[in-house]
PDB file of C-alpha atoms in Angstrom:
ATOM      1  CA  UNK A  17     -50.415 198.266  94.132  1.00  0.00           C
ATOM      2  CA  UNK A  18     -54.063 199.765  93.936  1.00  0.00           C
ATOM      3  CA  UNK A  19     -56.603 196.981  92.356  1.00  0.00           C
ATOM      4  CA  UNK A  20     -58.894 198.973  89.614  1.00  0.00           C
ATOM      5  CA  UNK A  21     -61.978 197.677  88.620  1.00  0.00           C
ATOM      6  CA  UNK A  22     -61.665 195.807  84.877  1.00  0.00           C
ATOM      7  CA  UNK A  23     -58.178 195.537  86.006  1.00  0.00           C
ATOM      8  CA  UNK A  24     -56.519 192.085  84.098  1.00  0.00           C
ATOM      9  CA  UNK A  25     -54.212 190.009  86.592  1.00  0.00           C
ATOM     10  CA  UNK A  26     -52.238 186.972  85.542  1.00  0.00           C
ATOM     11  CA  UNK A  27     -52.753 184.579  88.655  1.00  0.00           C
ATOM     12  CA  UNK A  28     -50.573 181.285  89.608  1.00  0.00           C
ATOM     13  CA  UNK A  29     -49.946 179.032  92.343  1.00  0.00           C
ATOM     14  CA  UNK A  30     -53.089 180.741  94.676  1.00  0.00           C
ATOM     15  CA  UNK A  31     -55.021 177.998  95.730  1.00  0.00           C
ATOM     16  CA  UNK A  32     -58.694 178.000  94.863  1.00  0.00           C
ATOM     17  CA  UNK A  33     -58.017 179.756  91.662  1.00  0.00           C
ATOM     18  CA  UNK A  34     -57.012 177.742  88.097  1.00  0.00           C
ATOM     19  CA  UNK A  35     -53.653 179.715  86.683  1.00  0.00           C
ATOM     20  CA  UNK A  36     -54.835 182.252  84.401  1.00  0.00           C
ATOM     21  CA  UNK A  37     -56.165 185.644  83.772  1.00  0.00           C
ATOM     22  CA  UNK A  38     -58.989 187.122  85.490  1.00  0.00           C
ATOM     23  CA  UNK A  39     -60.755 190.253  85.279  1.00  0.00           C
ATOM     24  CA  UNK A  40     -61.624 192.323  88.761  1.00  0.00           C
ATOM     25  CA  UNK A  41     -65.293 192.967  88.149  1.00  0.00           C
ATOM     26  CA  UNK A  42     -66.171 194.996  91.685  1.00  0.00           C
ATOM     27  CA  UNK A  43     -64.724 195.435  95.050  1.00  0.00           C
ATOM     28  CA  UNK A  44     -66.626 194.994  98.195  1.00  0.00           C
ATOM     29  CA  UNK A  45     -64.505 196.712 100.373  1.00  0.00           C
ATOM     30  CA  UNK A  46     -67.239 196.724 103.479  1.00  0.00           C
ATOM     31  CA  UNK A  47     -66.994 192.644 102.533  1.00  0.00           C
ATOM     32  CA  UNK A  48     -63.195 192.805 101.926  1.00  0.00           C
ATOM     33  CA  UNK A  49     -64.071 191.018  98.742  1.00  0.00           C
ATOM     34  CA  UNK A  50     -63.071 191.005  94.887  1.00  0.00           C
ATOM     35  CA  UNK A  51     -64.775 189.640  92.543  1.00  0.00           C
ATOM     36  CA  UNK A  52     -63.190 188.035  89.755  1.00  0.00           C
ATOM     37  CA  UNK A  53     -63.552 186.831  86.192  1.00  0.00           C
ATOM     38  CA  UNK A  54     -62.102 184.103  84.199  1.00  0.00           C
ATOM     39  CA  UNK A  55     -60.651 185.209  80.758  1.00  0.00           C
ATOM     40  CA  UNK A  56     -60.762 182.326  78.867  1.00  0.00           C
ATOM     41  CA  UNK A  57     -60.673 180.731  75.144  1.00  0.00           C
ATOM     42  CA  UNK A  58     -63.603 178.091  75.798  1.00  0.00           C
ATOM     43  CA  UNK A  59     -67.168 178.805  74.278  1.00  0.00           C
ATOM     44  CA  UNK A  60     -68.102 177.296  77.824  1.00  0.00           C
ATOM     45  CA  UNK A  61     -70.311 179.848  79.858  1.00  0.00           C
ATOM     46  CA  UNK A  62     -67.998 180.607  82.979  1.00  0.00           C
ATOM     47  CA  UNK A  63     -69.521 182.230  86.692  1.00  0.00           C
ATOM     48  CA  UNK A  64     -67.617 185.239  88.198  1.00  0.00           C
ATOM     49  CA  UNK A  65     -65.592 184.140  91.540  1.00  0.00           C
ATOM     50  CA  UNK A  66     -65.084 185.657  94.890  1.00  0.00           C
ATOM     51  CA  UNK A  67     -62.098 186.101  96.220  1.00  0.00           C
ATOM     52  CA  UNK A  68     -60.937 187.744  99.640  1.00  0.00           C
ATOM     53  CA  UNK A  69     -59.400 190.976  98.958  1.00  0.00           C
ATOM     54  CA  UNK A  70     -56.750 190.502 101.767  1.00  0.00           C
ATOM     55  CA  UNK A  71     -55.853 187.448  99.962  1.00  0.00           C
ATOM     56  CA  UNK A  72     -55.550 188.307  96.391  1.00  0.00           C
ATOM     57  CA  UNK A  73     -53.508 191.826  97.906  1.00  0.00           C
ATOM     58  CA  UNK A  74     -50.945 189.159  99.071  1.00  0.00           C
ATOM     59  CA  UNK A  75     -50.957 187.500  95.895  1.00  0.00           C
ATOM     60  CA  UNK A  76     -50.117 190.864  94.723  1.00  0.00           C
ATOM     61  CA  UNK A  77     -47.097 191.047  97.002  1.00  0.00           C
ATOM     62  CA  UNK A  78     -45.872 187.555  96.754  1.00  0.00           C
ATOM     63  CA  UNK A  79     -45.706 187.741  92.511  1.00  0.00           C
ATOM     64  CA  UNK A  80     -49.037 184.993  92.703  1.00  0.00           C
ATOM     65  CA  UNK A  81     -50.953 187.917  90.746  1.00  0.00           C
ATOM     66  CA  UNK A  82     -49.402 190.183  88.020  1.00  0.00           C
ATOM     67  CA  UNK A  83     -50.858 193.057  86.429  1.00  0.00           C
ATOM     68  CA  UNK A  84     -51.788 192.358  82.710  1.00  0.00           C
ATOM     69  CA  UNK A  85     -53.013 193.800  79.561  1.00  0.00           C
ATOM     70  CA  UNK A  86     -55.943 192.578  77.531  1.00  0.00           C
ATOM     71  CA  UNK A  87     -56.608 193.275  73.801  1.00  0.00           C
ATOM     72  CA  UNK A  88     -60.090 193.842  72.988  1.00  0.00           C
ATOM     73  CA  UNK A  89     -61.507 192.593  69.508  1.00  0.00           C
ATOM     74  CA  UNK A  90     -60.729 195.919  67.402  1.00  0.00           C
ATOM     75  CA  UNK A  91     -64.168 195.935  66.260  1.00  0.00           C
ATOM     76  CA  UNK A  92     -65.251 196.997  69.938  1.00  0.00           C
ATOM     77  CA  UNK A  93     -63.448 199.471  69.784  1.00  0.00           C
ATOM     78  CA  UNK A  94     -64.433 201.816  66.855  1.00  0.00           C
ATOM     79  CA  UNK A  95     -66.776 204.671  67.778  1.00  0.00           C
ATOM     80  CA  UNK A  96     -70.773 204.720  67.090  1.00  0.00           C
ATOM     81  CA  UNK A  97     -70.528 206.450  63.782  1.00  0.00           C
ATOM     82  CA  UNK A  98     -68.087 203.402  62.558  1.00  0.00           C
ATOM     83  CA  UNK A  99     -70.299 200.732  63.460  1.00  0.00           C
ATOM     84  CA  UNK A 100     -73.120 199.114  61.261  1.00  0.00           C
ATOM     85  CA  UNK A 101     -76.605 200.425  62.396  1.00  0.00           C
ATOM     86  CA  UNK A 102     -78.018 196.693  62.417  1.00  0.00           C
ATOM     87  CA  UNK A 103     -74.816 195.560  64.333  1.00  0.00           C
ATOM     88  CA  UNK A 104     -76.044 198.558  67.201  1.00  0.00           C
ATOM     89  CA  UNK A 105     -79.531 197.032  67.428  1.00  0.00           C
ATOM     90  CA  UNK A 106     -78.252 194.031  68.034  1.00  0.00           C
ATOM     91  CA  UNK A 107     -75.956 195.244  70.798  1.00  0.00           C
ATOM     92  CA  UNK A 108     -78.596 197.055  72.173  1.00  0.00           C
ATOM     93  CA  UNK A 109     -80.814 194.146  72.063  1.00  0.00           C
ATOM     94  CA  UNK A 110     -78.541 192.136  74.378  1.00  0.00           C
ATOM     95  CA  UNK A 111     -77.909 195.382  77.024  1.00  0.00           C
ATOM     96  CA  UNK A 112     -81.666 195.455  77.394  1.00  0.00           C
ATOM     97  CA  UNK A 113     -81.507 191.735  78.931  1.00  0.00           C
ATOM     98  CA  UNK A 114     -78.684 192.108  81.365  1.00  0.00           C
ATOM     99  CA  UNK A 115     -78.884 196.214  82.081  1.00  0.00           C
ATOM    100  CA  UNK A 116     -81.228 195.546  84.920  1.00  0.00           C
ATOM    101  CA  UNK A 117     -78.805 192.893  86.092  1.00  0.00           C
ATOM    102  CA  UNK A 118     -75.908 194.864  85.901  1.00  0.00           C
ATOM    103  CA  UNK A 119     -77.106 198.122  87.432  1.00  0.00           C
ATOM    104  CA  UNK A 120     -77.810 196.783  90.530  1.00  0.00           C
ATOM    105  CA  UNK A 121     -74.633 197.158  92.446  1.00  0.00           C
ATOM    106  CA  UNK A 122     -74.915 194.043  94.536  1.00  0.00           C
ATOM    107  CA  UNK A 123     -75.972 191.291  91.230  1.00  0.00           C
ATOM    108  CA  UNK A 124     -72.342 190.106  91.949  1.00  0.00           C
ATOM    109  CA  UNK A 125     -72.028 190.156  95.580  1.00  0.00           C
ATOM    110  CA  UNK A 126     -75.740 188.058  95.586  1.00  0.00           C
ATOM    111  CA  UNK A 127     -74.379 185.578  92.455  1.00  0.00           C
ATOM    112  CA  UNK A 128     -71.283 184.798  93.860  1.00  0.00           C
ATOM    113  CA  UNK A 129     -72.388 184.161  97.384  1.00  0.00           C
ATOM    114  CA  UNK A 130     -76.191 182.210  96.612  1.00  0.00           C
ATOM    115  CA  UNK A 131     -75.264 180.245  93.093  1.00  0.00           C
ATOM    116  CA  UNK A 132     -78.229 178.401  93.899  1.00  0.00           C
ATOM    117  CA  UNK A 133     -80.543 181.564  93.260  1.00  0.00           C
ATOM    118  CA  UNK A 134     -83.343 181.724  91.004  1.00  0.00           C
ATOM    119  CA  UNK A 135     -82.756 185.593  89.919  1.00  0.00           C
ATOM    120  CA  UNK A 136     -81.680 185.326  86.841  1.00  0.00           C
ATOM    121  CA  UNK A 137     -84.350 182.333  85.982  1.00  0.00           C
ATOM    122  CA  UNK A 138     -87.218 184.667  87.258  1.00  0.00           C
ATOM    123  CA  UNK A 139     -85.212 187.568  85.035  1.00  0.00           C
ATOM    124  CA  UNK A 140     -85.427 185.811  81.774  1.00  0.00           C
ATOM    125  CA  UNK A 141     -88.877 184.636  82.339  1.00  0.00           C
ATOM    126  CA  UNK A 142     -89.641 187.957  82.385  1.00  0.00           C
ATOM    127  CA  UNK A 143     -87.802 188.863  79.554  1.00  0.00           C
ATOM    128  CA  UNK A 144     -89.280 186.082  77.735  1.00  0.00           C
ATOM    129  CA  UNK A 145     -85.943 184.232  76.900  1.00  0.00           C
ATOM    130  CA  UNK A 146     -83.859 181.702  77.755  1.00  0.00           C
ATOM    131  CA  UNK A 147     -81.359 181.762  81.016  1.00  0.00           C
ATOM    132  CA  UNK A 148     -78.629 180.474  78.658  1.00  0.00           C
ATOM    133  CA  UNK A 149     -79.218 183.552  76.362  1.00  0.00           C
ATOM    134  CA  UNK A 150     -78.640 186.082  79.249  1.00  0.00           C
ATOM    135  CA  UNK A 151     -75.756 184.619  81.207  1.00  0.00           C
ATOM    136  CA  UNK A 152     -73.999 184.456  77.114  1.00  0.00           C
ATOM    137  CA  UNK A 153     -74.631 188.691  77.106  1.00  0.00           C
ATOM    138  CA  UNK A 154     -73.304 188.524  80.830  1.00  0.00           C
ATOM    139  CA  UNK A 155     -70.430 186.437  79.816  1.00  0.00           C
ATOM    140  CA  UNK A 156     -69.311 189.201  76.999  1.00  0.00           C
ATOM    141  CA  UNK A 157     -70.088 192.166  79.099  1.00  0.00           C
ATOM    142  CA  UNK A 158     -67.654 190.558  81.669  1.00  0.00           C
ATOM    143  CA  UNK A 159     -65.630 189.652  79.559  1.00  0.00           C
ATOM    144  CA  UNK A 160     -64.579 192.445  77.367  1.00  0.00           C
ATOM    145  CA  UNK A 161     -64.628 194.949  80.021  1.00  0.00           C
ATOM    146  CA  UNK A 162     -67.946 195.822  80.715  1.00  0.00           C
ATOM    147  CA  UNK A 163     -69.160 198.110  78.001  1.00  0.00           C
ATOM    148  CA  UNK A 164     -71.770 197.926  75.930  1.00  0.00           C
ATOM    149  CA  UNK A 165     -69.573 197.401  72.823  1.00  0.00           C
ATOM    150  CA  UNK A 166     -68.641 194.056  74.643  1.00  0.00           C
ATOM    151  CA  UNK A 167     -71.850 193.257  73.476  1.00  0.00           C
ATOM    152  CA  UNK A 168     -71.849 193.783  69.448  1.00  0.00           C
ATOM    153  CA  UNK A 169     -71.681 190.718  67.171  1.00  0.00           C
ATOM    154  CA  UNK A 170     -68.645 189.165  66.564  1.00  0.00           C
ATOM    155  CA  UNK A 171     -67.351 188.537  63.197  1.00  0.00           C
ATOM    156  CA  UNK A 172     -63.741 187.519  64.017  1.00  0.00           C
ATOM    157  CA  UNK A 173     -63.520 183.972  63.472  1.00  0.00           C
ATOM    158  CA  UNK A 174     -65.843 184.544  60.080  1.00  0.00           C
ATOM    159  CA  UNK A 175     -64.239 184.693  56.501  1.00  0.00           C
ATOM    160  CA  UNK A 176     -64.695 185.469  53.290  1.00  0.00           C
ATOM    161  CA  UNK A 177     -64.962 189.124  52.154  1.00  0.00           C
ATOM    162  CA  UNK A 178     -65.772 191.655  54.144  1.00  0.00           C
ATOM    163  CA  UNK A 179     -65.191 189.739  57.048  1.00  0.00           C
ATOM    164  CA  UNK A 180     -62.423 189.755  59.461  1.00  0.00           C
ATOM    165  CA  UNK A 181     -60.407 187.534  61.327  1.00  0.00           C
ATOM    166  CA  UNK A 182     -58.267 187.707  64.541  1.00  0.00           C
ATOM    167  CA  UNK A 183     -54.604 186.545  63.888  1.00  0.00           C
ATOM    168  CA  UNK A 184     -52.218 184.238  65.836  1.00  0.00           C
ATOM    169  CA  UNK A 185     -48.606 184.234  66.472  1.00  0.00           C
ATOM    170  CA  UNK A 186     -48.211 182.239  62.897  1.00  0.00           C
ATOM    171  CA  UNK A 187     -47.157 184.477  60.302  1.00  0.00           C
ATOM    172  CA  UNK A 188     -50.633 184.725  57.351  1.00  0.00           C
ATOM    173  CA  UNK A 189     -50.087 183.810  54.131  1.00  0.00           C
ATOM    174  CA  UNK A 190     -47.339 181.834  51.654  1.00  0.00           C
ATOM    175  CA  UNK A 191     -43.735 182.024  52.654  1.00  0.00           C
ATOM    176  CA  UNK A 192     -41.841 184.335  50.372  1.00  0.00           C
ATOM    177  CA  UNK A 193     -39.940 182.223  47.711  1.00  0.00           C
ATOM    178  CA  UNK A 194     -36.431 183.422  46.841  1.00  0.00           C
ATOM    179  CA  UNK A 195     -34.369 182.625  43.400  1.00  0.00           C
ATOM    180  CA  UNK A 196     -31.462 183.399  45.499  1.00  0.00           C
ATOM    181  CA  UNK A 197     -31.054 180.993  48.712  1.00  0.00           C
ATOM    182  CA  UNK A 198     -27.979 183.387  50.228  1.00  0.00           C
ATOM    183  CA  UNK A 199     -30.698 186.172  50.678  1.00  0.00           C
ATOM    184  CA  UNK A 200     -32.401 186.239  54.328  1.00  0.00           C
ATOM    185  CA  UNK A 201     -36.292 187.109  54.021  1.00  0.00           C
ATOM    186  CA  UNK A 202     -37.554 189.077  57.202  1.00  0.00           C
ATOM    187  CA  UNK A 203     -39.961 186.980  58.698  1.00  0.00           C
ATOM    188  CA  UNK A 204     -43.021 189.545  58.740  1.00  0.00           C
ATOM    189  CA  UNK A 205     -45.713 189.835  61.536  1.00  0.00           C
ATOM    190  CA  UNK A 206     -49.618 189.927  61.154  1.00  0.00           C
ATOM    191  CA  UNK A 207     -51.426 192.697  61.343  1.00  0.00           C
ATOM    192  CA  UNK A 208     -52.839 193.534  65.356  1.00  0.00           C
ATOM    193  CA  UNK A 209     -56.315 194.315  66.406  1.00  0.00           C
ATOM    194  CA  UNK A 210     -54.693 198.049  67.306  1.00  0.00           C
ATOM    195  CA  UNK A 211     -53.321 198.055  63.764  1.00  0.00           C
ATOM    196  CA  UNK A 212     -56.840 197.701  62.247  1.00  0.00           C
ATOM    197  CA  UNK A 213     -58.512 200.484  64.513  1.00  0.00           C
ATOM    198  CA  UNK A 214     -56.110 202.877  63.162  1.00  0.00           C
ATOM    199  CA  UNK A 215     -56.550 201.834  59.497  1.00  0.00           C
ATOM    200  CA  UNK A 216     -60.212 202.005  59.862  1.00  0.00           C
ATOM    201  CA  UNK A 217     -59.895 205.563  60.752  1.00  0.00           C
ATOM    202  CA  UNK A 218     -57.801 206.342  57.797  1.00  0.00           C
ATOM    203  CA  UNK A 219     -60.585 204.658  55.183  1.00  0.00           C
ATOM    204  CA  UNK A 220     -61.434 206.882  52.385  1.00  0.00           C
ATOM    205  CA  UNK A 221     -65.028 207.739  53.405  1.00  0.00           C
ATOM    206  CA  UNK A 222     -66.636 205.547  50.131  1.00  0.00           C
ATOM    207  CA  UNK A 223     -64.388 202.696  50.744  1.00  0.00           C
ATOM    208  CA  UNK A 224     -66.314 199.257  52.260  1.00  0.00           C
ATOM    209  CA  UNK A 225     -64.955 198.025  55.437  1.00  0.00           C
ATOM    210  CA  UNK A 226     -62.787 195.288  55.367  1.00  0.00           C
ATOM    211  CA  UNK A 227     -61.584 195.486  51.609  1.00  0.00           C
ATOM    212  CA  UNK A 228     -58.035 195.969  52.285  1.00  0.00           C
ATOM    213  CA  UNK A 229     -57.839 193.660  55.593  1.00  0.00           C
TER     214      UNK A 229
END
């Protein structure tokens, strides 16, 4: 099976790698080596991992690595014209720290194999922020595929109106409350993040995002 870069694989059992999913960032094939990403829930800033590519094609072979899909946050995926003009500065804002960083074809090769380097301190001195703040825009734009939209503000976990929310596997909202105990209520499922993309696109143009989510 052919590896594709921002490719999601659900690895287990391959030692020097936690069970999860990771996300193939690049492919060294000169080095015979993959680069890899750790998709996970933690607020914790994570470091991209190398990984022989002989090795993980095994993994491949042996059922250690599956191929998987990843969701991305809906709101990533709307096009420009959908998207608050403030919410694209501030995207844009956070490309401008790491584009440098990310355009250089080797930044992951070098991070992975010197962890002790001082590149990105001496690149956020010169961008006059913090290292923290650029390895949290690197963290997205890994992350969530490496686009720019990885990179616009997330207002999933807010609420109140106007905002929105990602849902779990528990059904929203009060049960249903029957006068009649013999009938059966269906059990009803929450709305996905591929559910709100489409009715975003079917808004009346003067409606405000988010009334009817």
């Amino acid at each position: 099976m052919q590896v594709e870069l921002n490719s999601v694989w659900r690895v287990h059992n391959l030692d020097g790698l936690e069970d999860g999913l990771y996300r193939v960032l690049q492919l060294y094939t000169k080095e015979h080596i993959v680069i890899l990403f750790p998709l996970l829930e933690s607020k914790a800033l994570q470091r991209p991992l190398k990984l022989d590519f002989d090795f993980f094609n095994e993994a491949i072979k042996t059922g250690n690595s599956e191929l998987r899909s990843y969701e991305l946050p809906y709101y990533q995926l709307q096009s420009e014209d959908d998207i608050s003009g403030s919410y694209l500065v501030k995207r844009d804002e956070k490309y401008r720290l790491i584009s440098e960083l990310v355009s250089d074809p080797y930044f992951l090769l070098n991070l992975v194999e010197q962890p002790r380097s001082k590149a990105i301190s001496i690149h956020a001195k010169a961008h006059n922020t913090y290292v923290q703040n650029i390895y949290r825009a690197l963290n997205l734009y890994w992350k969530y595929g490496q686009e720019r939209n990885a990179l616009l503000p997330s207002y999933k976990n807010s609420g109140g109106r106007g905002k929105s929310r990602v849902a779990g596997v528990a059904k929203r909202g009060s049960p249903i409350q029957l006068s009649s105990p013999s009938i059966e209520v269906p059990e009803g499922v929450n709305t996905t993040e591929h559910d709100k993309v489409l009715f975003l696109k079917a808004y009346p143009p003067h409606e405000p995002t988010g009334r009817y989510c």
